[in-house]
CSV table of N, CA and C in Angstrom, one decimal:
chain,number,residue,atom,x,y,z
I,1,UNK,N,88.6,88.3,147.6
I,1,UNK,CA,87.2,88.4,147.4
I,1,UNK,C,86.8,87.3,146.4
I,2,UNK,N,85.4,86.5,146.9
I,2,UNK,CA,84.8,85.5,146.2
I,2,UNK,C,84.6,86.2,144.8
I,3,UNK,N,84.6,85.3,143.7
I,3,UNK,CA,83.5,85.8,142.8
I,3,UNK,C,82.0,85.1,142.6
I,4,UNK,N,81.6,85.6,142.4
I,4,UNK,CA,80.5,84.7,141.9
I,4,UNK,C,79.6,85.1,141.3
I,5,UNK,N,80.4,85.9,139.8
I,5,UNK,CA,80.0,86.1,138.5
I,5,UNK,C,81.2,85.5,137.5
I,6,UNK,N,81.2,84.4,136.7
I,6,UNK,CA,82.4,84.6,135.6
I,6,UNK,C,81.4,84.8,134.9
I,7,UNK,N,82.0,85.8,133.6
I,7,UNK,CA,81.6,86.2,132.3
I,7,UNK,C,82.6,85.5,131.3
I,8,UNK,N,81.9,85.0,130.4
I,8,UNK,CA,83.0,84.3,129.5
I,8,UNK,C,82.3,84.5,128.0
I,9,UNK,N,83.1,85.3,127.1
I,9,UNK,CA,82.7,84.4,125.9
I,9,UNK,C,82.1,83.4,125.2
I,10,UNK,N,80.7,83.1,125.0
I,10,UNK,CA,80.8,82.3,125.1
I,10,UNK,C,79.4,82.0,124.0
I,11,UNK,N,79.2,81.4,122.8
I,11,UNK,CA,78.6,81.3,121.4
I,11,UNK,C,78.8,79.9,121.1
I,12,UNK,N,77.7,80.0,119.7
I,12,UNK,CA,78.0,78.8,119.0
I,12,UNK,C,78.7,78.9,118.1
I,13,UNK,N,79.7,77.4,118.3
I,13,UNK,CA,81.1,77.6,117.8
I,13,UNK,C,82.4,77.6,118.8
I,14,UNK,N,81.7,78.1,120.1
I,14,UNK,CA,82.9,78.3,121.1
I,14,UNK,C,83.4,77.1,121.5
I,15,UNK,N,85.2,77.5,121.5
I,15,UNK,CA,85.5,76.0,122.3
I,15,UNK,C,84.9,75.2,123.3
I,16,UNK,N,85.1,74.3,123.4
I,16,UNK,CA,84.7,73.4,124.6
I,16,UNK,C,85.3,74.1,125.8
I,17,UNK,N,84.2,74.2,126.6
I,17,UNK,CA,83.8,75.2,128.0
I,17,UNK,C,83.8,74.8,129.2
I,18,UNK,N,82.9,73.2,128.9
I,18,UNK,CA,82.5,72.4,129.7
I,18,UNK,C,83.6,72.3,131.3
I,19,UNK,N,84.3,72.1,131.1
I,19,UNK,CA,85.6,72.6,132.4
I,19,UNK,C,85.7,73.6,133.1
I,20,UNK,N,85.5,75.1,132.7
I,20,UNK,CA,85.3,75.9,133.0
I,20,UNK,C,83.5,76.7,133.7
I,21,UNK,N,82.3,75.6,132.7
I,21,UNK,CA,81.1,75.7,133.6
I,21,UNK,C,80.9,74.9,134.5
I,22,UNK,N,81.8,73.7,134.5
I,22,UNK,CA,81.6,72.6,135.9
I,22,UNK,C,82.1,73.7,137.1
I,23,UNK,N,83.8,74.0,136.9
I,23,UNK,CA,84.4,74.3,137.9
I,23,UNK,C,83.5,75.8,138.6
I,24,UNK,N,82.6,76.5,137.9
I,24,UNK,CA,81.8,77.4,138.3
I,24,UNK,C,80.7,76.8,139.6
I,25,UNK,N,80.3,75.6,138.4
I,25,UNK,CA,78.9,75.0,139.6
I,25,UNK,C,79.6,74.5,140.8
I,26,UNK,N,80.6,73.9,140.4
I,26,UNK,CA,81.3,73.7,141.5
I,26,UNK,C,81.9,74.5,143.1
I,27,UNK,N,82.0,75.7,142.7
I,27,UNK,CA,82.1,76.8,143.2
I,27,UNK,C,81.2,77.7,143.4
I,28,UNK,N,80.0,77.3,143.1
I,28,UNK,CA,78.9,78.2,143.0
I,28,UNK,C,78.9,79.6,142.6
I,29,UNK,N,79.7,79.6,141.2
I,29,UNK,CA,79.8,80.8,140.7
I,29,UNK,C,78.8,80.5,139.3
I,30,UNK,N,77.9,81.7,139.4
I,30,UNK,CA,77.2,81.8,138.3
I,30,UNK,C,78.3,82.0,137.0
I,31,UNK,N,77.7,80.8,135.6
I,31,UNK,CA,78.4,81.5,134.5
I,31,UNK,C,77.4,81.6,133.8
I,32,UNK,N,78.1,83.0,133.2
I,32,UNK,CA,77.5,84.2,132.3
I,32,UNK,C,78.0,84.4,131.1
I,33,UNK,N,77.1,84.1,129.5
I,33,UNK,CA,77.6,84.0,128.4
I,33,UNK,C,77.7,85.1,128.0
I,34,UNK,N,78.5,86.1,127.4
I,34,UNK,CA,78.8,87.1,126.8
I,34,UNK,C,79.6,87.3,125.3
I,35,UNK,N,78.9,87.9,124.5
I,35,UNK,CA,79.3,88.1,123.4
I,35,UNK,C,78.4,86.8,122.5
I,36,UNK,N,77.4,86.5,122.9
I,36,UNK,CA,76.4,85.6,122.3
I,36,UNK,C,76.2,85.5,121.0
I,37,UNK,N,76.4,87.0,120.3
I,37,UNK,CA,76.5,87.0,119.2
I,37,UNK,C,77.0,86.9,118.2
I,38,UNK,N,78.6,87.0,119.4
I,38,UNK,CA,79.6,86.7,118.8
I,38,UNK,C,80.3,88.6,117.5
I,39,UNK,N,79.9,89.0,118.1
I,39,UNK,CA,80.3,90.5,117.2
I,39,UNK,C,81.1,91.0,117.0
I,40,UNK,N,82.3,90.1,117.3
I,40,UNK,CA,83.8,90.3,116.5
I,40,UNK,C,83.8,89.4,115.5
I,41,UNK,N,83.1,88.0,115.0
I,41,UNK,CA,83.2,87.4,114.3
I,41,UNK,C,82.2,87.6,112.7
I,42,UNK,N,82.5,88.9,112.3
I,42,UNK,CA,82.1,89.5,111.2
I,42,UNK,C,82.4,88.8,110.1
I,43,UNK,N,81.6,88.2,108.6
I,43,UNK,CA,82.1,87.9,107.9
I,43,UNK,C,82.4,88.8,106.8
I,44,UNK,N,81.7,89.4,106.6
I,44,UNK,CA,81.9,90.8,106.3
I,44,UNK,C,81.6,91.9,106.5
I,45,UNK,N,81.3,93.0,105.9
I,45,UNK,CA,80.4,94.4,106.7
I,45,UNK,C,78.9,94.0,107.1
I,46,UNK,N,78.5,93.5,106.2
I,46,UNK,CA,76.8,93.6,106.6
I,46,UNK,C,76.2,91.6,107.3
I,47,UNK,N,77.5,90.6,107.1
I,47,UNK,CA,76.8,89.7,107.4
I,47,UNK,C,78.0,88.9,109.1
I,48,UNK,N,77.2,88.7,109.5
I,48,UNK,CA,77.5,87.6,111.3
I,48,UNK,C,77.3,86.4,111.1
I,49,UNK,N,78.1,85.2,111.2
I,49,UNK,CA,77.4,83.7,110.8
I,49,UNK,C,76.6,83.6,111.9
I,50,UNK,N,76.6,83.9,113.1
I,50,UNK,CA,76.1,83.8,114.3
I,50,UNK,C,74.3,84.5,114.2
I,51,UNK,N,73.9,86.0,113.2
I,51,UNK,CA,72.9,86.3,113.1
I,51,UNK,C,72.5,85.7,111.8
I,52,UNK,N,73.2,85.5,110.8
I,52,UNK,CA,72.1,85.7,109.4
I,52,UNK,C,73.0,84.4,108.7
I,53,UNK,N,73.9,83.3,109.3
I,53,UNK,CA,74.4,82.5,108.4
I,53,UNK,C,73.7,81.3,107.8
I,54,UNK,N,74.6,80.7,107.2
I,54,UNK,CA,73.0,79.8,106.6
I,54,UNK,C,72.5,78.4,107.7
I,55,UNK,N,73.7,78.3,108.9
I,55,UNK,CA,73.1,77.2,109.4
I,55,UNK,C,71.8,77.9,110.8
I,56,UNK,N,72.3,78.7,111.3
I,56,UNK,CA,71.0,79.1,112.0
I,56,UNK,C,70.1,80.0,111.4
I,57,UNK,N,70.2,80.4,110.0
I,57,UNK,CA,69.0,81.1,109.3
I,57,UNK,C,68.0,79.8,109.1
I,58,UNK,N,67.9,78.4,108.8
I,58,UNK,CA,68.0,77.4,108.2
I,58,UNK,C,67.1,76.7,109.6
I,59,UNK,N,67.6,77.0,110.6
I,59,UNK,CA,66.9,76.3,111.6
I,59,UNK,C,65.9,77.2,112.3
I,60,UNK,N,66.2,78.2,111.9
I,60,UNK,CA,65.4,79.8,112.3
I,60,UNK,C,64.1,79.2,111.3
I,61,UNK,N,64.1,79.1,110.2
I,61,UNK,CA,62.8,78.8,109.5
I,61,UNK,C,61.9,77.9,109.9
I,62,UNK,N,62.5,76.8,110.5
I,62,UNK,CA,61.2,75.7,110.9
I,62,UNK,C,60.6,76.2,112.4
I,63,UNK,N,60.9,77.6,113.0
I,63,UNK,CA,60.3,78.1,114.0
I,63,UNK,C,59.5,79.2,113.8
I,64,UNK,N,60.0,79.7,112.6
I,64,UNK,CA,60.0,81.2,111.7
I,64,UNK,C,60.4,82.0,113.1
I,65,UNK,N,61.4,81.9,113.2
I,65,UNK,CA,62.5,82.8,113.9
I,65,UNK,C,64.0,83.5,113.4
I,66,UNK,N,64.5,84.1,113.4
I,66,UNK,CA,65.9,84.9,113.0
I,66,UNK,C,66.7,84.0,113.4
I,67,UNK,N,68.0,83.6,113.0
I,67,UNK,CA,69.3,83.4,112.9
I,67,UNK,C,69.7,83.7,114.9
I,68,UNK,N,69.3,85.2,114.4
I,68,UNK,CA,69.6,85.5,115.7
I,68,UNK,C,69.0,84.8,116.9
I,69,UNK,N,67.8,84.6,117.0
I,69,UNK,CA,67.4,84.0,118.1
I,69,UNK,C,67.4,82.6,117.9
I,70,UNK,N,67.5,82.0,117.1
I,70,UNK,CA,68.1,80.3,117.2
I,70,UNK,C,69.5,80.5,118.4
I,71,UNK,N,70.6,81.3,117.6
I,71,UNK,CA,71.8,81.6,118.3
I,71,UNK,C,71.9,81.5,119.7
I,72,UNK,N,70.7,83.0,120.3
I,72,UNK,CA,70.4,83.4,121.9
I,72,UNK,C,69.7,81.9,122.3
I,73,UNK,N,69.1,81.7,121.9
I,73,UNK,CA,67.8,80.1,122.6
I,73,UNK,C,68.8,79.2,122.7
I,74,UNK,N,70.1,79.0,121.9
I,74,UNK,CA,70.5,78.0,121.9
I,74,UNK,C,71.3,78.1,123.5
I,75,UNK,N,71.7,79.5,123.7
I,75,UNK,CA,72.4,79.7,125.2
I,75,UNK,C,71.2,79.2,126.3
I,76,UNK,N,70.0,80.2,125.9
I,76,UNK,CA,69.5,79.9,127.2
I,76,UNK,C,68.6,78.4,127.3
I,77,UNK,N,68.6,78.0,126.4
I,77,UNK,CA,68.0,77.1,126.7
I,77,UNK,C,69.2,75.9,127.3
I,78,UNK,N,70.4,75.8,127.4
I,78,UNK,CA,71.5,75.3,127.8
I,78,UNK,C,71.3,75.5,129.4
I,79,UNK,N,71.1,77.2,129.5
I,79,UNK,CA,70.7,77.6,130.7
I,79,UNK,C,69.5,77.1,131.5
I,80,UNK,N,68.6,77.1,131.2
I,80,UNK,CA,67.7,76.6,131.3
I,80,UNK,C,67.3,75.2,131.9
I,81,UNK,N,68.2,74.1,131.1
I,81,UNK,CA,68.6,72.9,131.4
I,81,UNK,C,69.8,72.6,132.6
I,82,UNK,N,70.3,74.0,133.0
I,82,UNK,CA,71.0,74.3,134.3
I,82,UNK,C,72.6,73.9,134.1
I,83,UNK,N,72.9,74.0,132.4
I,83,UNK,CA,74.4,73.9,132.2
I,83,UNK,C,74.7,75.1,132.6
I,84,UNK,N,74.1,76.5,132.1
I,84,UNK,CA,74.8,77.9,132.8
I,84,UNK,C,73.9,78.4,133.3
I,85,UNK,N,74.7,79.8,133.8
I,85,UNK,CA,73.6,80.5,134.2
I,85,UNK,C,72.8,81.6,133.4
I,86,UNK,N,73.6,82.7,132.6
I,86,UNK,CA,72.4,83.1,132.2
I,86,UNK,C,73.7,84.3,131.2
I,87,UNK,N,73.0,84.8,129.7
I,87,UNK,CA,73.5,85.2,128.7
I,87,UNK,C,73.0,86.7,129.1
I,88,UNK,N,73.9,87.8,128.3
I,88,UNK,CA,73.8,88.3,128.4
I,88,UNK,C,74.4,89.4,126.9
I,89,UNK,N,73.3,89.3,125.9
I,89,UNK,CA,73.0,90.2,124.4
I,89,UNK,C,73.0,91.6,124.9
I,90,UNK,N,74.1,92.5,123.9
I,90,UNK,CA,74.1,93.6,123.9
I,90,UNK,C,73.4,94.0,122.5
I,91,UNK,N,73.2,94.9,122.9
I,91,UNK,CA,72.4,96.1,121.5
I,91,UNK,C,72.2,97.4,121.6
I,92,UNK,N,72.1,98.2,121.1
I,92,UNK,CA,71.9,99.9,121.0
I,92,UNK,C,70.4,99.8,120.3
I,93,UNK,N,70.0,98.8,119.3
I,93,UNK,CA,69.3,99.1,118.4
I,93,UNK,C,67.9,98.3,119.1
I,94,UNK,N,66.9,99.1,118.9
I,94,UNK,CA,65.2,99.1,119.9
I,94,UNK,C,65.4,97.6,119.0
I,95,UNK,N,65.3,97.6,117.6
I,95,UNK,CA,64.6,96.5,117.2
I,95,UNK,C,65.1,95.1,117.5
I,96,UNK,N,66.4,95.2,117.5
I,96,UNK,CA,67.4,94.1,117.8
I,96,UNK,C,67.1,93.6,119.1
I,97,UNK,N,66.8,94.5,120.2
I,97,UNK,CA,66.1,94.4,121.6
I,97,UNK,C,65.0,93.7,121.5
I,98,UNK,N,64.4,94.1,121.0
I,98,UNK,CA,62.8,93.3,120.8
I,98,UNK,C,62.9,92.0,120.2
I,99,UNK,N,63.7,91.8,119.6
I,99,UNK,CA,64.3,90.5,118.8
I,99,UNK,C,64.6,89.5,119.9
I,100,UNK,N,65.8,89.9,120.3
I,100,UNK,CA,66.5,89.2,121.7
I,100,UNK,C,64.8,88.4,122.6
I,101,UNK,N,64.1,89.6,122.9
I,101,UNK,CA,63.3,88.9,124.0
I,101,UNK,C,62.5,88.3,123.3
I,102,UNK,N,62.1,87.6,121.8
I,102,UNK,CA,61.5,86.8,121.4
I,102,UNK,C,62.0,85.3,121.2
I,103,UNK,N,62.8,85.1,122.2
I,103,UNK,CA,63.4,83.5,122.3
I,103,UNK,C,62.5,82.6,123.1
I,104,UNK,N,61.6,83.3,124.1
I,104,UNK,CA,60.9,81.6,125.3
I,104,UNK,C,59.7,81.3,124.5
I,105,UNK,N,59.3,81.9,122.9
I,105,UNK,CA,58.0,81.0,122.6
I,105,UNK,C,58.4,79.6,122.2
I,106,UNK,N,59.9,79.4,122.1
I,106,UNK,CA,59.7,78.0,121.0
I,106,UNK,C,61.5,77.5,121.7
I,107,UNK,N,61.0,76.2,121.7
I,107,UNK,CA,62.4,75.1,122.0
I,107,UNK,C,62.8,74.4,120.8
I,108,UNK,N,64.5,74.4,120.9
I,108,UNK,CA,65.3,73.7,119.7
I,108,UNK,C,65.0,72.4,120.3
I,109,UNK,N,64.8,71.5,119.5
I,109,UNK,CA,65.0,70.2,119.2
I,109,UNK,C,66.1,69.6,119.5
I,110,UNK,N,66.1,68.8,120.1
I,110,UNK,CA,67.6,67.8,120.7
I,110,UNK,C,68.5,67.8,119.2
I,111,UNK,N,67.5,67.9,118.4
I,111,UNK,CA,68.7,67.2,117.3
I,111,UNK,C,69.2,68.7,116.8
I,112,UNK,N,68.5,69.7,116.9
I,112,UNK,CA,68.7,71.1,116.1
I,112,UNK,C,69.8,71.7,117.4
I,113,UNK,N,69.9,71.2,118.6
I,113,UNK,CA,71.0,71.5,119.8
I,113,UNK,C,72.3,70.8,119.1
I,114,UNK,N,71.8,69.4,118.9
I,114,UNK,CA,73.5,69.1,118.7
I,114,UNK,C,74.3,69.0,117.3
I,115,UNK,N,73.5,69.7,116.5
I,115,UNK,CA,74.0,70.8,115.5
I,115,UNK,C,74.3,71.3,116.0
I,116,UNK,N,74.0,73.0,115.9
I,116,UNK,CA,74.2,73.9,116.8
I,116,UNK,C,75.7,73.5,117.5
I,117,UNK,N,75.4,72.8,118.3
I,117,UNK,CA,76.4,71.9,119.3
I,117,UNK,C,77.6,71.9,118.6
I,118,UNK,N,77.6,71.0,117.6
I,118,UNK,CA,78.7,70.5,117.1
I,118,UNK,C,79.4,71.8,115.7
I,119,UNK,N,78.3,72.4,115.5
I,119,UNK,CA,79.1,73.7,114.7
I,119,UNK,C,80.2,74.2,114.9
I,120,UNK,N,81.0,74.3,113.5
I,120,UNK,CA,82.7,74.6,114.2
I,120,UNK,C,82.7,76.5,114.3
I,121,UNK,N,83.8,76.7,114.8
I,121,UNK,CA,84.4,78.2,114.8
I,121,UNK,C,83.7,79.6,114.2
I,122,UNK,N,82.6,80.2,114.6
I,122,UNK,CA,82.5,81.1,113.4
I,122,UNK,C,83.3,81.9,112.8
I,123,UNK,N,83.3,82.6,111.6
I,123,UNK,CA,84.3,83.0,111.1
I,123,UNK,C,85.4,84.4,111.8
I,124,UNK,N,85.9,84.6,111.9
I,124,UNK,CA,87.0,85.8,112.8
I,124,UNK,C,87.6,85.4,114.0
I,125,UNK,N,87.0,83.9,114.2
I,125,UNK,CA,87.7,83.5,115.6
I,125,UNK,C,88.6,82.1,115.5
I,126,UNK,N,89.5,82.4,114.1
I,126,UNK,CA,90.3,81.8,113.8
I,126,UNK,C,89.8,80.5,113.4
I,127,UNK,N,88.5,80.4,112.4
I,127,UNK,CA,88.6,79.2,111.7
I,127,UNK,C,87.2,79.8,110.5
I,128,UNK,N,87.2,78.8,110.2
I,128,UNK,CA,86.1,78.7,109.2
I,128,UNK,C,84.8,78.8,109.3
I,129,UNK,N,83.9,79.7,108.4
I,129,UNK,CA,82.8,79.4,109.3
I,129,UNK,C,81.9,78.4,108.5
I,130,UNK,N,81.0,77.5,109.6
I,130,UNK,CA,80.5,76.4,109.0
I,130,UNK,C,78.6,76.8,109.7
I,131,UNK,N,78.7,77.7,110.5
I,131,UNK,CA,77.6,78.3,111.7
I,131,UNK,C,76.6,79.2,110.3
């Protein structure tokens, strides 16, 4: 059986992918980011580099957006531009939901992408966090 869904891990910070989303388009398999948030990479109990660290808290302000949705925009707007296909945020919590779907008012900046971009490992996924 074909697939034509991969789901992959897949955040700022994540290894380089790029091989793995060609060989999709190439195959015409949708890729699908998961774990966007990144929610094993806890820095501690109450803080995520991926929601509240200081580099997307930081770039969240010149949009007056959350950490968090710098993070999600940064996927889909990747998507968007037709590198993937399409992310997919989990939550239990109404407000966090409501959060997530506030990413299509506002576009990152080429230069605030390759930040973003070039941000190393968040912290729990074996390096330092710099996100």
């Amino acid at each position: 059986v074909r697939p034509s869904v991969n789901q992959v891990e897949y955040h700022i910070g994540s290894q380089d992918i790029d091989h793995v989303i060609t060989k999709c388009q190439n195959e015409n398999i949708t890729f699908m980011s998961f774990s966007s948030l990144c929610g094993p990479c806890e820095i501690d109990d109450n803080r995520n580099s991926l929601t509240n660290g200081e580099l997307v808290t930081s770039i969240g302000k010149t949009y007056n957006k959350t950490g968090s949705q710098v993070s999600l925009r940064y996927i889909v707007q990747q998507a968007l531009e037709g590198k993937m296909g399409s992310v997919i945020p989990k939550s239990n919590n109404m407000k966090h939901i409501q959060s997530n779907k506030n990413i299509f008012d506002f576009e990152l900046t080429k230069e605030h992408m390759m930040t973003l971009q070039a941000a190393t490992k968040p912290a729990g996924s074996d390096g330092d966090c710099d996100v």
